[in-house]
Amino acid sequence: MKRKGWVIPILVFIISFSGLFFYQKTQNTVSLANTTELPPILWSESPSNINKITYSLGDHTITAIRDGQSFILSSFNNAQADDLYVYSILDDFSEPIFDDVIEVSPSDLSLYGIDESCATLTLYDVNGTAYSLIKGNSIDENLDYVYAPLSNTVYSMHASTFADLKISELEWLNKQLLNFDSKNITKISFSYKSIDATLTPHTAADGTVTFTSPNLNDSLAAEFVHFLETSRIEQFIANSATEHVLSVYGFNNPTLNCTIYLNDGSTLTLTIGNINKSENICYAMVNGNNSIIAIPFFDFSQFSALYAALVESDSTTLG
């Protein structure tokens, strides 16, 4: 009779333990969002967990790889990416929002204009998981078909999402020509024709930095440093240019060679080839790579005039 008093507590314990077991099991189960619910959300990743982005169209692919808080373009000589542009992509695709579910497990993707040549955006997280979306035909002016391999489903998505993606490296590049802070410079050296000049920084009490040189007047020195500091890339001309292409753009006989020396011991370099005055651009290469870019026009003719004056006066001051 005493044993019967334990039956009910034991049954309650078994039932409670079973309930807890199944609850934990359901909590630990990871699955894709239910594609029958609207608006469908396929995945949700924090932008900080994305280590790589690829965007391909046809046979061209752009690859951006995380470098700390920034990204570099491994498909473009590891050039610095435009972080604002890259993070705008992550905002759109780290948790893509679809308008509707069109077809689950489609038997013929060509019905939606989807094949290997279509625009494809892929995010890779820290574990190497790939999240891809492939753009198909337009449904109307507002919506596109998109296919997600992860769920094997065709969705409709707002057309502006893929419209903002560009296949030109220029759109992905950091547009700043030479990214430096004048307060971190030890000197700037440049050569123009037979003139070699070195500019040294001077910091005023209010923190303002000016540059002077025994071979350059102060106004021209300030104008040249301002050009280096503010110039932005305007056009992408050629990636990994051949010797022939380099010579066509004047790099076999450069107009200017410039080196900026930084406090941490590193350097930034700028080489100016030909100058296209009619289009207000200079052809340039930065940091020793053979990628040719176009930057804003700088009136180097004032150097020429001052050079002529220097030769005539046999002076040591340019300007």
mmCIF file of N, CA and C in Angstrom, residues 204-303:
data_model
loop_
_atom_site.group_PDB
_atom_site.id
_atom_site.type_symbol
_atom_site.label_atom_id
_atom_site.label_comp_id
_atom_site.label_asym_id
_atom_site.label_seq_id
_atom_site.Cartn_x
_atom_site.Cartn_y
_atom_site.Cartn_z
ATOM 1 N N ALA A 204 50.554 73.982 -37.353
ATOM 2 C CA ALA A 204 50.349 75.201 -36.574
ATOM 3 C C ALA A 204 49.725 74.857 -35.226
ATOM 4 N N ALA A 205 49.643 75.866 -34.355
ATOM 5 C CA ALA A 205 49.093 75.667 -33.016
ATOM 6 C C ALA A 205 47.648 75.209 -33.055
ATOM 7 N N ASP A 206 46.907 75.628 -34.105
ATOM 8 C CA ASP A 206 45.499 75.230 -34.216
ATOM 9 C C ASP A 206 45.319 73.881 -34.896
ATOM 10 N N GLY A 207 46.426 73.196 -35.210
ATOM 11 C CA GLY A 207 46.358 71.880 -35.836
ATOM 12 C C GLY A 207 46.387 71.897 -37.349
ATOM 13 N N THR A 208 46.380 73.089 -37.947
ATOM 14 C CA THR A 208 46.431 73.199 -39.407
ATOM 15 C C THR A 208 47.795 72.764 -39.922
ATOM 16 N N VAL A 209 47.789 71.942 -40.981
ATOM 17 C CA VAL A 209 49.033 71.451 -41.568
ATOM 18 C C VAL A 209 49.270 72.140 -42.907
ATOM 19 N N THR A 210 50.454 72.733 -43.063
ATOM 20 C CA THR A 210 50.861 73.313 -44.336
ATOM 21 C C THR A 210 52.151 72.644 -44.792
ATOM 22 N N PHE A 211 52.425 72.716 -46.106
ATOM 23 C CA PHE A 211 53.614 72.082 -46.665
ATOM 24 C C PHE A 211 54.476 73.133 -47.347
ATOM 25 N N THR A 212 55.759 73.026 -47.134
ATOM 26 C CA THR A 212 56.700 73.962 -47.758
ATOM 27 C C THR A 212 57.835 73.179 -48.392
ATOM 28 N N SER A 213 58.521 73.860 -49.327
ATOM 29 C CA SER A 213 59.661 73.244 -49.996
ATOM 30 C C SER A 213 60.608 74.346 -50.453
ATOM 31 N N PRO A 214 61.908 74.106 -50.385
ATOM 32 C CA PRO A 214 62.856 75.100 -50.907
ATOM 33 C C PRO A 214 62.803 75.200 -52.425
ATOM 34 N N ASN A 215 62.153 74.237 -53.083
ATOM 35 C CA ASN A 215 62.064 74.227 -54.539
ATOM 36 C C ASN A 215 60.672 74.559 -55.065
ATOM 37 N N LEU A 216 59.797 75.019 -54.188
ATOM 38 C CA LEU A 216 58.411 75.251 -54.614
ATOM 39 C C LEU A 216 57.832 76.394 -53.787
ATOM 40 N N ASN A 217 57.112 77.312 -54.429
ATOM 41 C CA ASN A 217 56.510 78.370 -53.628
ATOM 42 C C ASN A 217 55.307 77.828 -52.851
ATOM 43 N N ASP A 218 54.915 78.524 -51.804
ATOM 44 C CA ASP A 218 53.917 78.009 -50.874
ATOM 45 C C ASP A 218 52.545 77.817 -51.510
ATOM 46 N N SER A 219 52.153 78.733 -52.398
ATOM 47 C CA SER A 219 50.824 78.637 -53.002
ATOM 48 C C SER A 219 50.725 77.427 -53.925
ATOM 49 N N LEU A 220 51.778 77.179 -54.707
ATOM 50 C CA LEU A 220 51.763 76.018 -55.592
ATOM 51 C C LEU A 220 51.865 74.724 -54.783
ATOM 52 N N ALA A 221 52.616 74.740 -53.702
ATOM 53 C CA ALA A 221 52.709 73.570 -52.834
ATOM 54 C C ALA A 221 51.342 73.232 -52.245
ATOM 55 N N ALA A 222 50.630 74.247 -51.776
ATOM 56 C CA ALA A 222 49.301 74.033 -51.198
ATOM 57 C C ALA A 222 48.334 73.510 -52.252
ATOM 58 N N GLU A 223 48.413 74.030 -53.462
ATOM 59 C CA GLU A 223 47.514 73.591 -54.531
ATOM 60 C C GLU A 223 47.780 72.139 -54.910
ATOM 61 N N PHE A 224 49.057 71.765 -54.967
ATOM 62 C CA PHE A 224 49.413 70.408 -55.341
ATOM 63 C C PHE A 224 48.987 69.406 -54.258
ATOM 64 N N VAL A 225 49.211 69.732 -52.984
ATOM 65 C CA VAL A 225 48.798 68.842 -51.891
ATOM 66 C C VAL A 225 47.284 68.699 -51.862
ATOM 67 N N HIS A 226 46.570 69.796 -52.128
ATOM 68 C CA HIS A 226 45.103 69.740 -52.177
ATOM 69 C C HIS A 226 44.646 68.802 -53.299
ATOM 70 N N PHE A 227 45.322 68.833 -54.431
ATOM 71 C CA PHE A 227 45.019 67.931 -55.550
ATOM 72 C C PHE A 227 45.214 66.479 -55.130
ATOM 73 N N LEU A 228 46.323 66.180 -54.453
ATOM 74 C CA LEU A 228 46.587 64.812 -54.009
ATOM 75 C C LEU A 228 45.551 64.347 -52.989
ATOM 76 N N GLU A 229 45.136 65.251 -52.124
ATOM 77 C CA GLU A 229 44.275 64.896 -51.007
ATOM 78 C C GLU A 229 42.820 64.722 -51.402
ATOM 79 N N THR A 230 42.370 65.446 -52.423
ATOM 80 C CA THR A 230 40.941 65.458 -52.741
ATOM 81 C C THR A 230 40.567 64.754 -54.037
ATOM 82 N N SER A 231 41.536 64.391 -54.863
ATOM 83 C CA SER A 231 41.211 63.781 -56.165
ATOM 84 C C SER A 231 40.510 62.438 -55.976
ATOM 85 N N ARG A 232 39.507 62.210 -56.805
ATOM 86 C CA ARG A 232 38.765 60.959 -56.778
ATOM 87 C C ARG A 232 38.798 60.326 -58.165
ATOM 88 N N ILE A 233 38.702 59.011 -58.187
ATOM 89 C CA ILE A 233 38.723 58.279 -59.449
ATOM 90 C C ILE A 233 37.452 58.585 -60.241
ATOM 91 N N GLU A 234 37.617 58.945 -61.501
ATOM 92 C CA GLU A 234 36.468 59.266 -62.346
ATOM 93 C C GLU A 234 36.144 58.165 -63.345
ATOM 94 N N GLN A 235 37.171 57.455 -63.826
ATOM 95 C CA GLN A 235 36.940 56.389 -64.804
ATOM 96 C C GLN A 235 37.931 55.258 -64.569
ATOM 97 N N PHE A 236 37.492 54.051 -64.870
ATOM 98 C CA PHE A 236 38.377 52.896 -64.908
ATOM 99 C C PHE A 236 38.773 52.680 -66.370
ATOM 100 N N ILE A 237 40.080 52.675 -66.648
ATOM 101 C CA ILE A 237 40.556 52.571 -68.030
ATOM 102 C C ILE A 237 41.010 51.155 -68.369
ATOM 103 N N ALA A 238 41.916 50.595 -67.588
ATOM 104 C CA ALA A 238 42.437 49.253 -67.892
ATOM 105 C C ALA A 238 42.968 48.606 -66.630
ATOM 106 N N ASN A 239 42.690 47.310 -66.480
ATOM 107 C CA ASN A 239 43.193 46.538 -65.352
ATOM 108 C C ASN A 239 44.369 45.690 -65.817
ATOM 109 N N SER A 240 45.470 45.714 -65.060
ATOM 110 C CA SER A 240 46.679 44.956 -65.417
ATOM 111 C C SER A 240 47.091 45.243 -66.860
ATOM 112 N N ALA A 241 47.326 46.510 -67.141
ATOM 113 C CA ALA A 241 47.652 46.953 -68.502
ATOM 114 C C ALA A 241 48.980 46.359 -68.976
ATOM 115 N N THR A 242 49.026 46.004 -70.260
ATOM 116 C CA THR A 242 50.256 45.502 -70.871
ATOM 117 C C THR A 242 51.224 46.658 -71.107
ATOM 118 N N GLU A 243 52.462 46.322 -71.452
ATOM 119 C CA GLU A 243 53.468 47.351 -71.729
ATOM 120 C C GLU A 243 53.028 48.265 -72.866
ATOM 121 N N HIS A 244 52.382 47.677 -73.863
ATOM 122 C CA HIS A 244 51.915 48.485 -74.992
ATOM 123 C C HIS A 244 50.850 49.480 -74.549
ATOM 124 N N VAL A 245 49.890 49.003 -73.765
ATOM 125 C CA VAL A 245 48.828 49.896 -73.284
ATOM 126 C C VAL A 245 49.410 50.980 -72.384
ATOM 127 N N LEU A 246 50.352 50.596 -71.525
ATOM 128 C CA LEU A 246 50.994 51.587 -70.656
ATOM 129 C C LEU A 246 51.670 52.688 -71.469
ATOM 130 N N SER A 247 52.326 52.307 -72.556
ATOM 131 C CA SER A 247 53.003 53.309 -73.385
ATOM 132 C C SER A 247 52.006 54.204 -74.110
ATOM 133 N N VAL A 248 50.867 53.630 -74.517
ATOM 134 C CA VAL A 248 49.834 54.427 -75.192
ATOM 135 C C VAL A 248 49.337 55.544 -74.274
ATOM 136 N N TYR A 249 49.243 55.253 -72.989
ATOM 137 C CA TYR A 249 48.745 56.248 -72.040
ATOM 138 C C TYR A 249 49.869 57.063 -71.385
ATOM 139 N N GLY A 250 51.072 56.923 -71.917
ATOM 140 C CA GLY A 250 52.159 57.809 -71.504
ATOM 141 C C GLY A 250 52.959 57.368 -70.305
ATOM 142 N N PHE A 251 52.830 56.117 -69.873
ATOM 143 C CA PHE A 251 53.536 55.706 -68.668
ATOM 144 C C PHE A 251 54.967 55.238 -68.941
ATOM 145 N N ASN A 252 55.356 55.142 -70.219
ATOM 146 C CA ASN A 252 56.757 54.886 -70.528
ATOM 147 C C ASN A 252 57.597 56.140 -70.316
ATOM 148 N N ASN A 253 56.946 57.307 -70.299
ATOM 149 C CA ASN A 253 57.607 58.580 -70.023
ATOM 150 C C ASN A 253 56.655 59.431 -69.179
ATOM 151 N N PRO A 254 56.525 59.104 -67.893
ATOM 152 C CA PRO A 254 55.499 59.733 -67.061
ATOM 153 C C PRO A 254 55.641 61.244 -66.945
ATOM 154 N N THR A 255 54.516 61.905 -66.821
ATOM 155 C CA THR A 255 54.516 63.340 -66.565
ATOM 156 C C THR A 255 54.999 63.631 -65.150
ATOM 157 N N LEU A 256 54.577 62.781 -64.209
ATOM 158 C CA LEU A 256 54.906 63.035 -62.802
ATOM 159 C C LEU A 256 55.024 61.723 -62.043
ATOM 160 N N ASN A 257 55.991 61.635 -61.139
ATOM 161 C CA ASN A 257 56.094 60.547 -60.175
ATOM 162 C C ASN A 257 56.076 61.161 -58.781
ATOM 163 N N CYS A 258 55.200 60.646 -57.923
ATOM 164 C CA CYS A 258 55.048 61.222 -56.590
ATOM 165 C C CYS A 258 54.996 60.109 -55.538
ATOM 166 N N THR A 259 55.681 60.333 -54.408
ATOM 167 C CA THR A 259 55.653 59.388 -53.289
ATOM 168 C C THR A 259 55.300 60.136 -52.010
ATOM 169 N N ILE A 260 54.330 59.614 -51.286
ATOM 170 C CA ILE A 260 53.910 60.183 -50.008
ATOM 171 C C ILE A 260 54.393 59.247 -48.908
ATOM 172 N N TYR A 261 55.173 59.780 -47.977
ATOM 173 C CA TYR A 261 55.738 58.992 -46.887
ATOM 174 C C TYR A 261 54.898 59.211 -45.626
ATOM 175 N N LEU A 262 54.447 58.117 -45.014
ATOM 176 C CA LEU A 262 53.574 58.189 -43.845
ATOM 177 C C LEU A 262 54.327 57.872 -42.553
ATOM 178 N N ASN A 263 53.749 58.287 -41.434
ATOM 179 C CA ASN A 263 54.394 58.129 -40.127
ATOM 180 C C ASN A 263 54.693 56.677 -39.780
ATOM 181 N N ASP A 264 53.853 55.747 -40.264
ATOM 182 C CA ASP A 264 54.048 54.339 -39.913
ATOM 183 C C ASP A 264 55.092 53.648 -40.785
ATOM 184 N N GLY A 265 55.758 54.408 -41.658
ATOM 185 C CA GLY A 265 56.795 53.852 -42.514
ATOM 186 C C GLY A 265 56.311 53.406 -43.883
ATOM 187 N N SER A 266 55.005 53.373 -44.107
ATOM 188 C CA SER A 266 54.463 52.979 -45.408
ATOM 189 C C SER A 266 54.474 54.159 -46.372
ATOM 190 N N THR A 267 54.267 53.862 -47.631
ATOM 191 C CA THR A 267 54.260 54.904 -48.662
ATOM 192 C C THR A 267 53.050 54.743 -49.580
ATOM 193 N N LEU A 268 52.647 55.832 -50.179
ATOM 194 C CA LEU A 268 51.653 55.852 -51.245
ATOM 195 C C LEU A 268 52.315 56.452 -52.474
ATOM 196 N N THR A 269 52.056 55.869 -53.642
ATOM 197 C CA THR A 269 52.687 56.388 -54.855
ATOM 198 C C THR A 269 51.643 56.748 -55.907
ATOM 199 N N LEU A 270 51.961 57.761 -56.684
ATOM 200 C CA LEU A 270 51.105 58.210 -57.782
ATOM 201 C C LEU A 270 51.972 58.475 -58.994
ATOM 202 N N THR A 271 51.587 57.878 -60.117
ATOM 203 C CA THR A 271 52.269 58.127 -61.383
ATOM 204 C C THR A 271 51.262 58.694 -62.371
ATOM 205 N N ILE A 272 51.599 59.837 -62.956
ATOM 206 C CA ILE A 272 50.740 60.483 -63.952
ATOM 207 C C ILE A 272 51.331 60.236 -65.332
ATOM 208 N N GLY A 273 50.523 59.680 -66.239
ATOM 209 C CA GLY A 273 50.948 59.489 -67.628
ATOM 210 C C GLY A 273 50.542 60.678 -68.470
ATOM 211 N N ASN A 274 49.778 60.415 -69.532
ATOM 212 C CA ASN A 274 49.313 61.508 -70.384
ATOM 213 C C ASN A 274 48.225 62.324 -69.705
ATOM 214 N N ILE A 275 48.057 63.524 -70.197
ATOM 215 C CA ILE A 275 47.007 64.420 -69.709
ATOM 216 C C ILE A 275 46.083 64.743 -70.869
ATOM 217 N N ASN A 276 44.790 64.519 -70.671
ATOM 218 C CA ASN A 276 43.790 64.792 -71.703
ATOM 219 C C ASN A 276 43.041 66.057 -71.306
ATOM 220 N N LYS A 277 43.547 67.183 -71.791
ATOM 221 C CA LYS A 277 42.978 68.464 -71.374
ATOM 222 C C LYS A 277 41.573 68.661 -71.909
ATOM 223 N N SER A 278 41.289 68.124 -73.094
ATOM 224 C CA SER A 278 39.966 68.309 -73.686
ATOM 225 C C SER A 278 38.879 67.631 -72.853
ATOM 226 N N GLU A 279 39.228 66.552 -72.170
ATOM 227 C CA GLU A 279 38.263 65.849 -71.314
ATOM 228 C C GLU A 279 38.480 66.136 -69.833
ATOM 229 N N ASN A 280 39.445 67.019 -69.539
ATOM 230 C CA ASN A 280 39.742 67.428 -68.163
ATOM 231 C C ASN A 280 40.095 66.244 -67.256
ATOM 232 N N ILE A 281 40.936 65.343 -67.775
ATOM 233 C CA ILE A 281 41.368 64.197 -66.973
ATOM 234 C C ILE A 281 42.869 63.960 -67.133
ATOM 235 N N CYS A 282 43.438 63.303 -66.135
ATOM 236 C CA CYS A 282 44.809 62.794 -66.193
ATOM 237 C C CYS A 282 44.735 61.275 -66.075
ATOM 238 N N TYR A 283 45.604 60.587 -66.807
ATOM 239 C CA TYR A 283 45.690 59.139 -66.677
ATOM 240 C C TYR A 283 46.713 58.822 -65.586
ATOM 241 N N ALA A 284 46.331 57.949 -64.659
ATOM 242 C CA ALA A 284 47.165 57.727 -63.480
ATOM 243 C C ALA A 284 47.213 56.260 -63.087
ATOM 244 N N MET A 285 48.252 55.920 -62.312
ATOM 245 C CA MET A 285 48.360 54.626 -61.638
ATOM 246 C C MET A 285 48.759 54.902 -60.197
ATOM 247 N N VAL A 286 48.250 54.080 -59.285
ATOM 248 C CA VAL A 286 48.564 54.297 -57.867
ATOM 249 C C VAL A 286 49.170 53.042 -57.253
ATOM 250 N N ASN A 287 50.094 53.286 -56.346
ATOM 251 C CA ASN A 287 50.687 52.239 -55.499
ATOM 252 C C ASN A 287 51.293 51.084 -56.283
ATOM 253 N N GLY A 288 51.874 51.409 -57.426
ATOM 254 C CA GLY A 288 52.701 50.449 -58.144
ATOM 255 C C GLY A 288 52.000 49.402 -58.972
ATOM 256 N N ASN A 289 50.660 49.398 -59.001
ATOM 257 C CA ASN A 289 50.001 48.391 -59.847
ATOM 258 C C ASN A 289 49.773 48.953 -61.246
ATOM 259 N N ASN A 290 49.523 48.062 -62.186
ATOM 260 C CA ASN A 290 49.391 48.450 -63.590
ATOM 261 C C ASN A 290 47.946 48.685 -64.019
ATOM 262 N N SER A 291 47.112 49.103 -63.106
ATOM 263 C CA SER A 291 45.732 49.443 -63.442
ATOM 264 C C SER A 291 45.648 50.938 -63.712
ATOM 265 N N ILE A 292 45.150 51.273 -64.888
ATOM 266 C CA ILE A 292 45.095 52.683 -65.294
ATOM 267 C C ILE A 292 43.729 53.262 -64.968
ATOM 268 N N ILE A 293 43.731 54.422 -64.344
ATOM 269 C CA ILE A 293 42.500 55.118 -63.988
ATOM 270 C C ILE A 293 42.563 56.542 -64.515
ATOM 271 N N ALA A 294 41.417 57.192 -64.577
ATOM 272 C CA ALA A 294 41.347 58.603 -64.946
ATOM 273 C C ALA A 294 40.967 59.404 -63.712
ATOM 274 N N ILE A 295 41.702 60.490 -63.476
ATOM 275 C CA ILE A 295 41.444 61.353 -62.326
ATOM 276 C C ILE A 295 41.266 62.785 -62.820
ATOM 277 N N PRO A 296 40.799 63.700 -61.963
ATOM 278 C CA PRO A 296 40.566 65.072 -62.417
ATOM 279 C C PRO A 296 41.826 65.743 -62.963
ATOM 280 N N PHE A 297 41.634 66.642 -63.870
ATOM 281 C CA PHE A 297 42.717 67.389 -64.508
ATOM 282 C C PHE A 297 43.446 68.273 -63.500
ATOM 283 N N PHE A 298 44.760 68.270 -63.594
ATOM 284 C CA PHE A 298 45.580 69.218 -62.835
ATOM 285 C C PHE A 298 46.442 69.985 -63.832
ATOM 286 N N ASP A 299 46.515 71.283 -63.663
ATOM 287 C CA ASP A 299 47.219 72.130 -64.621
ATOM 288 C C ASP A 299 48.725 72.065 -64.388
ATOM 289 N N PHE A 300 49.344 71.021 -64.938
ATOM 290 C CA PHE A 300 50.784 70.885 -64.804
ATOM 291 C C PHE A 300 51.536 71.894 -65.667
ATOM 292 N N SER A 301 50.813 72.612 -66.533
ATOM 293 C CA SER A 301 51.479 73.632 -67.354
ATOM 294 C C SER A 301 52.089 74.724 -66.473
ATOM 295 N N GLN A 302 51.527 74.933 -65.297
ATOM 296 C CA GLN A 302 52.124 75.923 -64.396
ATOM 297 C C GLN A 302 53.482 75.428 -63.905
ATOM 298 N N PHE A 303 53.665 74.116 -63.794
ATOM 299 C CA PHE A 303 54.988 73.577 -63.491
ATOM 300 C C PHE A 303 55.927 73.840 -64.663
#
